Coordinates of C-alpha atoms and ligand atoms in Angstrom, one line a residue:
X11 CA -9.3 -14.2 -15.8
X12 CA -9.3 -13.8 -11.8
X13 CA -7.0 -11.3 -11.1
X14 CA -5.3 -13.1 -9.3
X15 CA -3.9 -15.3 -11.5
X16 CA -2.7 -13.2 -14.2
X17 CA -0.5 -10.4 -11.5
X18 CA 2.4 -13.1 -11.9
X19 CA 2.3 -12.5 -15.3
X20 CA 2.3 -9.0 -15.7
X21 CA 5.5 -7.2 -16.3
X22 CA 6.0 -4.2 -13.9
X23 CA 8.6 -1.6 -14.0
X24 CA 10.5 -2.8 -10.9
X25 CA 11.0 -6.1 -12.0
X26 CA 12.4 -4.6 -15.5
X27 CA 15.1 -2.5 -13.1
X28 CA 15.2 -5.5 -10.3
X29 CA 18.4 -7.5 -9.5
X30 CA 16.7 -10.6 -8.3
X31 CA 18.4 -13.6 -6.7
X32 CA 17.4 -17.0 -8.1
X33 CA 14.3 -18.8 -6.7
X34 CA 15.1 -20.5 -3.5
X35 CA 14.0 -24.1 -2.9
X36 CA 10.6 -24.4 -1.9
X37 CA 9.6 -26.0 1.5
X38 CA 10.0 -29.9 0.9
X39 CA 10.1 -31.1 4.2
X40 CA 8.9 -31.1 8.0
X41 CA 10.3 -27.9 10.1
X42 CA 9.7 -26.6 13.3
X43 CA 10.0 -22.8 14.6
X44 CA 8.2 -20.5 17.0
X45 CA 6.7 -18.5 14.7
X46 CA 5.8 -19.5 10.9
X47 CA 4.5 -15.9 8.8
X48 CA 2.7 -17.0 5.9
X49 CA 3.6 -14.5 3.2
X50 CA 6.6 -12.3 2.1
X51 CA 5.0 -8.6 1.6
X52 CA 6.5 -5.7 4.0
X53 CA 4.4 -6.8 6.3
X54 CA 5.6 -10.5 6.5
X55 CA 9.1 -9.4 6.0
X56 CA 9.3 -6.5 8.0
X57 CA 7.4 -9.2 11.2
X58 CA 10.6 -11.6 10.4
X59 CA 13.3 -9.1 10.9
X60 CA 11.4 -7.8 14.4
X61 CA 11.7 -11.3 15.3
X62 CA 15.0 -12.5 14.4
X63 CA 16.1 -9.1 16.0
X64 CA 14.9 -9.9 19.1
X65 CA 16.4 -14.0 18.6
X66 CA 13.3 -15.2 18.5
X67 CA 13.3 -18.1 15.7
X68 CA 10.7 -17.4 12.8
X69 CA 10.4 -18.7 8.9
X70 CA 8.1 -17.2 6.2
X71 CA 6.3 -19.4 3.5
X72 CA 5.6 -17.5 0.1
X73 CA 3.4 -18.2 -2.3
X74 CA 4.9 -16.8 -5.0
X75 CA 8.6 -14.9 -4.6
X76 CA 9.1 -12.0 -2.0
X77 CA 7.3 -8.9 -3.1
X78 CA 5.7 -10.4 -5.9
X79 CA 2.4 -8.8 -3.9
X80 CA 1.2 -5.4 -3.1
X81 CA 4.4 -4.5 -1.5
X82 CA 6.9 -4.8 -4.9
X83 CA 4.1 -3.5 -7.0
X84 CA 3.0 -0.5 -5.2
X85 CA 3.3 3.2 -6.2
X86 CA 6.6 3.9 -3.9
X87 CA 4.7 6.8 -2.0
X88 CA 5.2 7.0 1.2
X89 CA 3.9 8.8 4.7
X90 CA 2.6 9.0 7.6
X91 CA -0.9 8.4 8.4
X92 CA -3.9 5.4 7.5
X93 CA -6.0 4.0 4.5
X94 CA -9.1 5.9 7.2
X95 CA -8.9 9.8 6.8
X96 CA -7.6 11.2 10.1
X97 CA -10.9 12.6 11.0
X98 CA -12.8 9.2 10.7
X99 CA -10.1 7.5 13.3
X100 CA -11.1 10.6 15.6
X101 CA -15.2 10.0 14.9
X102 CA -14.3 5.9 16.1
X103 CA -11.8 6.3 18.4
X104 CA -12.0 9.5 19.7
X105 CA -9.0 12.2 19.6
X106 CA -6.5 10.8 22.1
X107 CA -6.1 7.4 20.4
X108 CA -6.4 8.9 16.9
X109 CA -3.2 10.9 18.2
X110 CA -1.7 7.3 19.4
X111 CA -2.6 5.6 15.8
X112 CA -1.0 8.4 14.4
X113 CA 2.2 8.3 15.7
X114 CA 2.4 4.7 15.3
X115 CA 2.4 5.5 11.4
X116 CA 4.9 7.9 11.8
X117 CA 7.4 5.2 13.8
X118 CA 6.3 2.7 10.9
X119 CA 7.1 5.7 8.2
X120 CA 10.7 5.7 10.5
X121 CA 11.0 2.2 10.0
X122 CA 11.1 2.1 6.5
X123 CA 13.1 5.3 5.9
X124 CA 15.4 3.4 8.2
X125 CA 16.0 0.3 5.9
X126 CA 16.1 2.3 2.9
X127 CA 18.9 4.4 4.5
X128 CA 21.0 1.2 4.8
X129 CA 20.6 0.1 1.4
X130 CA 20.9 1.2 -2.6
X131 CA 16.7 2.0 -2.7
X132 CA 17.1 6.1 -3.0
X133 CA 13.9 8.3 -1.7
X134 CA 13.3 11.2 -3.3
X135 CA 11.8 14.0 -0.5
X136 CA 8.4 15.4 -0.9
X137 CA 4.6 14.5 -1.5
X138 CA 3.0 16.8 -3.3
X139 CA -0.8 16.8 -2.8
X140 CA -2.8 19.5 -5.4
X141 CA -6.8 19.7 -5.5
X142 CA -8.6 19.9 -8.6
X143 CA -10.8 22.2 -6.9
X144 CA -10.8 25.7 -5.3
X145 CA -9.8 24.5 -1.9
X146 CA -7.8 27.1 0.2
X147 CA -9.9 27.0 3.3
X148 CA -10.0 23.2 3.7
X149 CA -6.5 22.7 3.1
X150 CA -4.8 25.6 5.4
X151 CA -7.6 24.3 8.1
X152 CA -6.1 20.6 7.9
X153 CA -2.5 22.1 7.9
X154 CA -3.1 24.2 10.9
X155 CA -5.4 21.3 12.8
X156 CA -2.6 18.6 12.0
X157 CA 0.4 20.7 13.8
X158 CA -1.7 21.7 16.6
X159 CA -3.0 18.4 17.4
X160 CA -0.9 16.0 16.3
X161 CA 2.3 18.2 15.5
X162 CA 3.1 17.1 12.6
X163 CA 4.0 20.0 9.7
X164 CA 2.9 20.4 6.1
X165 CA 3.6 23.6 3.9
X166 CA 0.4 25.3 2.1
X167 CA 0.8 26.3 -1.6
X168 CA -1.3 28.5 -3.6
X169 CA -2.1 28.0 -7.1
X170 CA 0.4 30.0 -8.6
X171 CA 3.1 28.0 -7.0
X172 CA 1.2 24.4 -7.9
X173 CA 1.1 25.8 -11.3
X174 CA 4.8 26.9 -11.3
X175 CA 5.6 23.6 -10.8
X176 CA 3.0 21.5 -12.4
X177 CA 2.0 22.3 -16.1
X178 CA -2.1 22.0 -16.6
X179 CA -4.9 23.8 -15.1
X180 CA -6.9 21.2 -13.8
X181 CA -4.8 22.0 -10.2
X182 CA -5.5 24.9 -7.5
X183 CA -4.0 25.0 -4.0
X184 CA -2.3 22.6 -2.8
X185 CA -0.4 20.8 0.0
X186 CA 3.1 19.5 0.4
X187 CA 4.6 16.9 2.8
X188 CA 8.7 18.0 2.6
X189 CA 9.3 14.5 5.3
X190 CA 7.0 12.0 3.5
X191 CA 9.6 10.6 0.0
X192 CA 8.8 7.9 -2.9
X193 CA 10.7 4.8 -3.5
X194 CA 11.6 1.6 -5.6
X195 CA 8.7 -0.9 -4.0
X196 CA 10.8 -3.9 -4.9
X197 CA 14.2 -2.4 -4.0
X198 CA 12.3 -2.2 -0.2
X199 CA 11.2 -6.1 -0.7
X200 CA 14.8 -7.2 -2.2
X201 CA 16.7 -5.7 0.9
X202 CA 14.7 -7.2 3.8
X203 CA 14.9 -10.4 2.1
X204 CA 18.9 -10.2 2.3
X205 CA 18.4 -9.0 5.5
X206 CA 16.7 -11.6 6.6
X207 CA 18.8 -14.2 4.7
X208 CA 21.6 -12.4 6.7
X209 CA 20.2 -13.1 10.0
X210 CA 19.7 -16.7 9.1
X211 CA 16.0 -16.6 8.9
X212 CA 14.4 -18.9 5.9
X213 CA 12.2 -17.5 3.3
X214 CA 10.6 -20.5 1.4
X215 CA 9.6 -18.8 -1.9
X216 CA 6.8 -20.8 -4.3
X217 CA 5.6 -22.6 -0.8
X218 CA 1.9 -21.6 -0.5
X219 CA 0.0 -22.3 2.7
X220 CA -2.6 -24.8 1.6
X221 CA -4.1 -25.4 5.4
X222 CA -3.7 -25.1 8.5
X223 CA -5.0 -26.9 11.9
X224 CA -4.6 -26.8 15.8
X225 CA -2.0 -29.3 17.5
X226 CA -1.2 -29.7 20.8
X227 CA 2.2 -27.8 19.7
X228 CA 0.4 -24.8 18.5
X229 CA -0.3 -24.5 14.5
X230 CA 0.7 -27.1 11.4
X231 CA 0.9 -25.9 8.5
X232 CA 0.9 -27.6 5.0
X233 CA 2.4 -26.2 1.9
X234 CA 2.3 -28.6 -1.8
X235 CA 5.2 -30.0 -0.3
X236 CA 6.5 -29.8 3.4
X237 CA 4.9 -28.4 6.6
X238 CA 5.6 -26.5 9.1
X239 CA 4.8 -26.7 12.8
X240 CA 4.9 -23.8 14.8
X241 CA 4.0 -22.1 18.3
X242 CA 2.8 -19.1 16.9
X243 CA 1.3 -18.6 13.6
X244 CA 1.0 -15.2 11.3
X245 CA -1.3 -14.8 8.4
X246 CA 0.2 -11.6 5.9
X247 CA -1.8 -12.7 3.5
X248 CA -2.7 -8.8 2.3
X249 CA -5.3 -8.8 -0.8
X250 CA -3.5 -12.5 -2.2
X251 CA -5.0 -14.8 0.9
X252 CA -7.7 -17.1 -0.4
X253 CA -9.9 -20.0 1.3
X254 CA -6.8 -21.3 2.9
X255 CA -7.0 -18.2 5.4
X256 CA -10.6 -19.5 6.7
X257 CA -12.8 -16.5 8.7
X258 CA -9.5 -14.2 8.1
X259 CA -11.0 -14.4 4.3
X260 CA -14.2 -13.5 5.2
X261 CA -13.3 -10.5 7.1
X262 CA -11.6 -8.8 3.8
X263 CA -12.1 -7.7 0.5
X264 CA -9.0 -7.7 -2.2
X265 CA -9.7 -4.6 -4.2
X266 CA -7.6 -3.7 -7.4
X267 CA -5.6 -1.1 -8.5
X268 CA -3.3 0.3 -11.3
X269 CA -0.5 1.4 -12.5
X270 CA 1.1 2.2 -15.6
X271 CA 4.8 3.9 -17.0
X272 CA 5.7 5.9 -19.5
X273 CA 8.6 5.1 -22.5
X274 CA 11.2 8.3 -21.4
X275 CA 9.4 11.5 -22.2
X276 CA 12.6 13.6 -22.6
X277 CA 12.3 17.4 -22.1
X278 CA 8.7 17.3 -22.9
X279 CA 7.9 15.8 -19.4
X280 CA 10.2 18.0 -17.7
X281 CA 9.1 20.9 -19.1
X282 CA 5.5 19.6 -18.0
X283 CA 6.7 18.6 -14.5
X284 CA 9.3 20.6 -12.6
X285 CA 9.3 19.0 -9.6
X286 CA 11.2 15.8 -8.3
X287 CA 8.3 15.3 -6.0
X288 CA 5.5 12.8 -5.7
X289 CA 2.0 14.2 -6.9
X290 CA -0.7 12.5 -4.9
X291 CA -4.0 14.6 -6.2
X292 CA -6.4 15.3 -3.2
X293 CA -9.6 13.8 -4.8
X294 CA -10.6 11.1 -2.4
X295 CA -10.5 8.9 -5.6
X296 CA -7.3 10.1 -7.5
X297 CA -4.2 9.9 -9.3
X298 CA -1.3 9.8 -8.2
X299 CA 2.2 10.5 -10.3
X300 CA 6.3 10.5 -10.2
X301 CA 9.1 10.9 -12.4
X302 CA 11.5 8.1 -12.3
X303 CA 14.5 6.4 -14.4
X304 CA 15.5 10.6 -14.9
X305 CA 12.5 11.3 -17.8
X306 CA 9.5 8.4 -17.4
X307 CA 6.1 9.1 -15.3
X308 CA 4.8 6.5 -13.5
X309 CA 1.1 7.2 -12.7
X310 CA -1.4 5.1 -10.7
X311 CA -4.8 5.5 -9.2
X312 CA -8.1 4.0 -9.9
X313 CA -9.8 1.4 -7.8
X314 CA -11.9 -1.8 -8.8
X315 CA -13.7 -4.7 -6.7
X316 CA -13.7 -6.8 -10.2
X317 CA -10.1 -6.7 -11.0
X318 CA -9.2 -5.9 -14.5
X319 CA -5.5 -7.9 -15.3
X320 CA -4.8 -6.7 -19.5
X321 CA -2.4 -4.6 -19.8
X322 CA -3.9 -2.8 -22.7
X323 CA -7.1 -2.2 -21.0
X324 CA -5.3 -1.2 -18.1
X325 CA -3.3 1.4 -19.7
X326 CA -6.7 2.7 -21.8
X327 CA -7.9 2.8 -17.9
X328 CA -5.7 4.9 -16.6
X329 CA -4.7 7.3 -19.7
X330 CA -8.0 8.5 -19.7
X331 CA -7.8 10.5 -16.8
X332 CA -3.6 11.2 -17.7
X333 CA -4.5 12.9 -20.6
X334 CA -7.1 15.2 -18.8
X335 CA -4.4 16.2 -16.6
X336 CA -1.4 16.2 -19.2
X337 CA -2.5 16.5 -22.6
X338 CA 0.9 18.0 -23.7
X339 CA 2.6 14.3 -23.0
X340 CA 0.0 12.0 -25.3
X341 CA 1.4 11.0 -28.6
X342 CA -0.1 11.9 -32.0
X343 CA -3.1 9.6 -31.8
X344 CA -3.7 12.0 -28.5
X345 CA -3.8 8.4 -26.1
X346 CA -0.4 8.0 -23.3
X347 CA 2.6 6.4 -24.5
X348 CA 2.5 3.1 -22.2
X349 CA 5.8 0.7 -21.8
X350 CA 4.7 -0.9 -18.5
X351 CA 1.1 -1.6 -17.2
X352 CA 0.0 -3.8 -14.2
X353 CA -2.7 -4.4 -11.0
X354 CA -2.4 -5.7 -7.7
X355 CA -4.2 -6.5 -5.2
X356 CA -4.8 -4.4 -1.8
X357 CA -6.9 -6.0 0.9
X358 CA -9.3 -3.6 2.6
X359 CA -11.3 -4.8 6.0
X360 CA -15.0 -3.2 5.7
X361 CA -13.6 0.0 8.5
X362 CA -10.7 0.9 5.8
X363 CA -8.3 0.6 9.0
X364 CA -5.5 -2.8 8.9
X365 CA -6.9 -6.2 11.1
X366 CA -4.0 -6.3 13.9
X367 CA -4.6 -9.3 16.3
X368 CA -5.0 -12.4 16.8
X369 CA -7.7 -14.7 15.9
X370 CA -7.2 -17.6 18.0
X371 CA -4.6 -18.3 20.5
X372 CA -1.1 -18.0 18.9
X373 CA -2.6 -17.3 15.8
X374 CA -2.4 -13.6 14.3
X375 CA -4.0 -11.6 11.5
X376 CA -1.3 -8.7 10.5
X377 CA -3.2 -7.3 6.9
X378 CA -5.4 -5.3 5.3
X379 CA -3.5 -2.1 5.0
X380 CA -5.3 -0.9 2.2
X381 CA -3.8 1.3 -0.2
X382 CA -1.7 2.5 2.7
X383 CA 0.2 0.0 3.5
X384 CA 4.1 0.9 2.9
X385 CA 4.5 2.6 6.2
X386 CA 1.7 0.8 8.3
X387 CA 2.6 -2.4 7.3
X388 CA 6.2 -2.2 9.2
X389 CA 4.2 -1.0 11.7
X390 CA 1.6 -3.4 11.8
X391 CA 4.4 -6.3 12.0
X392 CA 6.5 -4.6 15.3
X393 CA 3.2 -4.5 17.2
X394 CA 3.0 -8.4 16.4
X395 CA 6.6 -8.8 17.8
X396 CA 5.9 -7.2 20.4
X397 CA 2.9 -9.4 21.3
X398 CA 4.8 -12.5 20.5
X399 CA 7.7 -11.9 22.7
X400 CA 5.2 -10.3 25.4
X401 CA 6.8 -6.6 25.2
X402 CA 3.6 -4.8 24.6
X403 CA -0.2 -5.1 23.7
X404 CA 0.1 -2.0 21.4
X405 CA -2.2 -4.4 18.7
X406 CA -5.2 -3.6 21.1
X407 CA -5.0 -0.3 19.7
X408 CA -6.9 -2.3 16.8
X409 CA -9.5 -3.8 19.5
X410 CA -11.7 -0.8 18.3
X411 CA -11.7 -2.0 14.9
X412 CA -11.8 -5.8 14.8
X413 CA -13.1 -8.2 12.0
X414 CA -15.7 -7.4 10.4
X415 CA -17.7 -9.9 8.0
X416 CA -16.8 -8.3 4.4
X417 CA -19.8 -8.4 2.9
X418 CA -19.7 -11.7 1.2
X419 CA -21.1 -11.9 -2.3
X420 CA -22.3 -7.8 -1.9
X421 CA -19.1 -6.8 -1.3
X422 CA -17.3 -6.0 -4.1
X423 CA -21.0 -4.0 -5.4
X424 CA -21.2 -2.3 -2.5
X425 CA -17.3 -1.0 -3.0
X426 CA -18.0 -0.8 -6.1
X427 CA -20.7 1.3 -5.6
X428 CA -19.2 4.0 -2.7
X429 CA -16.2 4.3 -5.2
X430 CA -18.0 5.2 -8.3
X431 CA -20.0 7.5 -5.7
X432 CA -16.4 9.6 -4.6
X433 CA -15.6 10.0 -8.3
X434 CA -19.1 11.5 -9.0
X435 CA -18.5 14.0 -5.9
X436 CA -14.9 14.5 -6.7
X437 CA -16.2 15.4 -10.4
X438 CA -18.4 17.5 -9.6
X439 CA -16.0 19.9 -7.2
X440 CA -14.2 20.2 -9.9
X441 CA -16.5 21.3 -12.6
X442 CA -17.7 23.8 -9.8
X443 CA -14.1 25.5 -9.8
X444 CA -13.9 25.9 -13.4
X445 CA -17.5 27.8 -13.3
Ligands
LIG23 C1 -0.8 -1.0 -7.4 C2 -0.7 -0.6 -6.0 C3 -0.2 0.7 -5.6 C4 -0.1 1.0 -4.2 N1 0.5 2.2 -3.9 C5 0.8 2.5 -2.6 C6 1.6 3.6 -2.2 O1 2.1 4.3 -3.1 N2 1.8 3.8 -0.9 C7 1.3 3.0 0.0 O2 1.6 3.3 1.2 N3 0.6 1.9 -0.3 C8 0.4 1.6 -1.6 N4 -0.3 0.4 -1.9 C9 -0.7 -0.5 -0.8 C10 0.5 -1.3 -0.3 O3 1.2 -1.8 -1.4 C11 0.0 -2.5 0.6 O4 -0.9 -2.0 1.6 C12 1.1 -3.3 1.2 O5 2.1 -3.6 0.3 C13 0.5 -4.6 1.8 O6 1.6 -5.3 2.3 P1 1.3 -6.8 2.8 O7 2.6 -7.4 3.2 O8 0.1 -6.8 3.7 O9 0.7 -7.6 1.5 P2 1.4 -8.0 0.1 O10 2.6 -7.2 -0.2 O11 0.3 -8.2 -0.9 O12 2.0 -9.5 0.5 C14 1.1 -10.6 0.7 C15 1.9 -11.8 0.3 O13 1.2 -13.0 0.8 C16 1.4 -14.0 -0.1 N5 0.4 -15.0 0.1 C17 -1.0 -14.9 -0.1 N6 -1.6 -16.1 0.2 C18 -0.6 -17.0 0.6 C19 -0.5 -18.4 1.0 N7 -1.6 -19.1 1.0 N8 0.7 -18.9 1.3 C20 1.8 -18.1 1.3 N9 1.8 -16.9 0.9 C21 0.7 -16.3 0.5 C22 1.3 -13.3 -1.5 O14 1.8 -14.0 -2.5 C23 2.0 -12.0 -1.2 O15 3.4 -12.1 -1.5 C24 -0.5 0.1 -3.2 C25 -1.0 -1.2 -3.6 C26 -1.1 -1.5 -4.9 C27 -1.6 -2.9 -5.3

């Protein structure tokens, strides 16, 4: 089954802990507005409160229900920085505007932190990034380049401390972020929405674009039962957009990827983990790990092109690599102890960097913010505001980047391909360490 059709299904631990209002009524009529956003991730909500801030008027259509993407599904980590590695925005772009880009994800990291402060979603402080190999030089080299050229501060830890903190020996030195926090995905989703519904600003829930033309207004839109016509018109479509998004479709890929959580663990997991930080290993293809609801783990990582959507092969996925790490939290048949399991979708353009800009007159791309997307899609949304209401052209910052053609049919092998490639080479580091 197409991943996409079985994500709706799946049962994720924020929907469990998730005070949802009822459905809203779907579009079922004609409306007009300057600016219609086609989906309600962060980055379609997050475009609608820039808006509405600055009185301009703006509606979103959903597909589905707000957050029901990425952005209520996602592992709640959050930082500054891009789905590119630092030192591949510098090889593109060149230092100066890598500096730029970077402290636009640090205003889109504010951005959040600055919703969540208003609300009930808590954020825990601290990333916590380990490597499962010997690593010392790398790491204090990337701490000391990062606050001398783009002044931002991480601590260094050796392995001793790691291991003080985190019980198993597959970890060495490591990094830590003390600004970047975790977070309830949903929670984030939930409270723009009443936000928005607030400021007055419609979100149509179960009101899927199904196409779009040119008038001599600007953009029609047409949902199963209404349309909308609009000046200017804002595909964040993330990994969900289909054939309805035209070329924006062919210049993405949706990739999958997984999480899963634990029944409570009790004192065995805090014996294991003594740490109220996020654990992000450094492998480029990793894991990453929290302790939430007091005594559960929730653990993610993995990517695929071809989506798997079963919840039992999902968690077999992903305790694999769990029990490598953890082996002290598998029950007696030596497997992890799953209660939740899910996938979603992140769309990733072929440069790994988010398409920004637009693709027609008045109509904009704001997507693709790969597995990276809780702080650059705010981000990615005010630079859209800002073009609407002609504040700024920050979104040429993205000229560099542009649309390219995803690959077509070779797409997802090719991904599938490099990926499998990283987790050879992140493999082998670490069997090196342990020689
Ligand atoms: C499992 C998982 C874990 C992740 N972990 C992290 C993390 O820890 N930290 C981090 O920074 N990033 C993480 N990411 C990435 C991050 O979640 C995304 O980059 C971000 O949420 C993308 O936001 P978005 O608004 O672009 O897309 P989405 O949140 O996917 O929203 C797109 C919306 O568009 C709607 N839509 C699609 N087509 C239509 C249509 N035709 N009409 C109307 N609506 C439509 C969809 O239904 C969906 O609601 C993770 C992603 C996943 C899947």
């Amino acid at each position: 089954m197409p991943a996409q059709l079985a994500f709706e299904t799946q049962s994720t631990w924020y929907e469990a802990q998730a005070n949802r209002p009822p459905i809203g009524e779907p579009l079922k009529e004609v409306v007009e507005t300057e600016t219609c956003i086609v989906g309600a991730g962060l980055a379609g909500l997050y475009l609608a409160k820039e808006l509405s801030e600055r009185n301009r008027p703006a509606l979103i259509v959903e597909a589905r229900r707000v957050g029901l993407g990425a952005s209520g599904r996602h592992g709640g980590f959050c930082g500054p920085g891009w789905a590119l590695e630092a030192e591949k925005i510098e090889k593109h772009v060149g230092l100066e505007q890598a500096k730029t880009l970077f402290d636009l994800s640090l205003e889109g990291f504010h951005m959040v932190q600055e919703v969540l402060d208003s609300g009930e979603a808590l954020m825990t402080p601290g990333i916590l990034h380990p490597s499962t190999y010997h690593n010392a030089e790398d790491l204090l080299k990337n701490r000391d380049k990062m606050a001398k050229e783009y002044g931002y501060e991480v601590d260094y830890l050796e392995t001793d401390a790691v291991r003080t903190m985190l019980d198993t020996s597959r970890y060495y030195q490591a990094y830590r972020d003390p600004k970047a926090f975790h977070f309830d995905a949903l929670k984030l989703c939930l409270t723009l929405a009443e936000v928005l519904q607030k400021m007055g600003v419609p979100v149509y829930e179960n009101s899927g674009m199904k196409e779009f033309h040119k008038t001599s207004m600007g953009w029609e839109l047409t949902t199963e039962q209404g349309s909308v016509r609009c000046k200017q018109l804002v595909f964040c479509c993330g990994g969900y957009g289909g054939r309805e998004f035209a070329k924006l479709r062919r210049a993405f890929l949706p990739i999958t990827t997984y999480v899963i959580v634990t029944p409570p663990l009790g004192e065995k997991l805090k014996k294991t983990i003594q740490t109220s930080d996020g654990v992000s290993d450094e492998r480029r293809a990793g894991n990453y790990y929290r302790i939430v609801d007091g005594d559960r783990l929730l653990w993610g990582g993995d990517i695929t092109a071809f989506g798997e959507v079963h919840p039992e092969r999902i968690s077999q996925k992903m305790g694999k690599d769990f029990v490598e790490v953890y082996p002290q939290l598998a029950n007696d048949l030596g497997s992890v102890p799953v209660e939740y399991s899910w996938s979603g979708l992140m769309g990733y353009a072929r440069h790994l960097m988010p398409e920004i800009g637009p693709l027609d007159q008045g109509l904009w791309a704001c997507t693709s913010f790969g597995g990276h997307g809780a702080n650059t899609a705010p981000i990615g949304a005010r630079l859209i505001a800002e073009a609407i209401c002609l504040e700024s052209e920050r979104w040429r910052l993205f000229e560099a980047f542009g649309f390219p053609w995803n690959g077509g049919p070779f797409g997802p092998y090719v991904v599938e391909s490099v990926y499998r490639k990283m987790q050879l080479g992140d493999h082998w580091r670490a069997i090196r360490s342990r020689w």
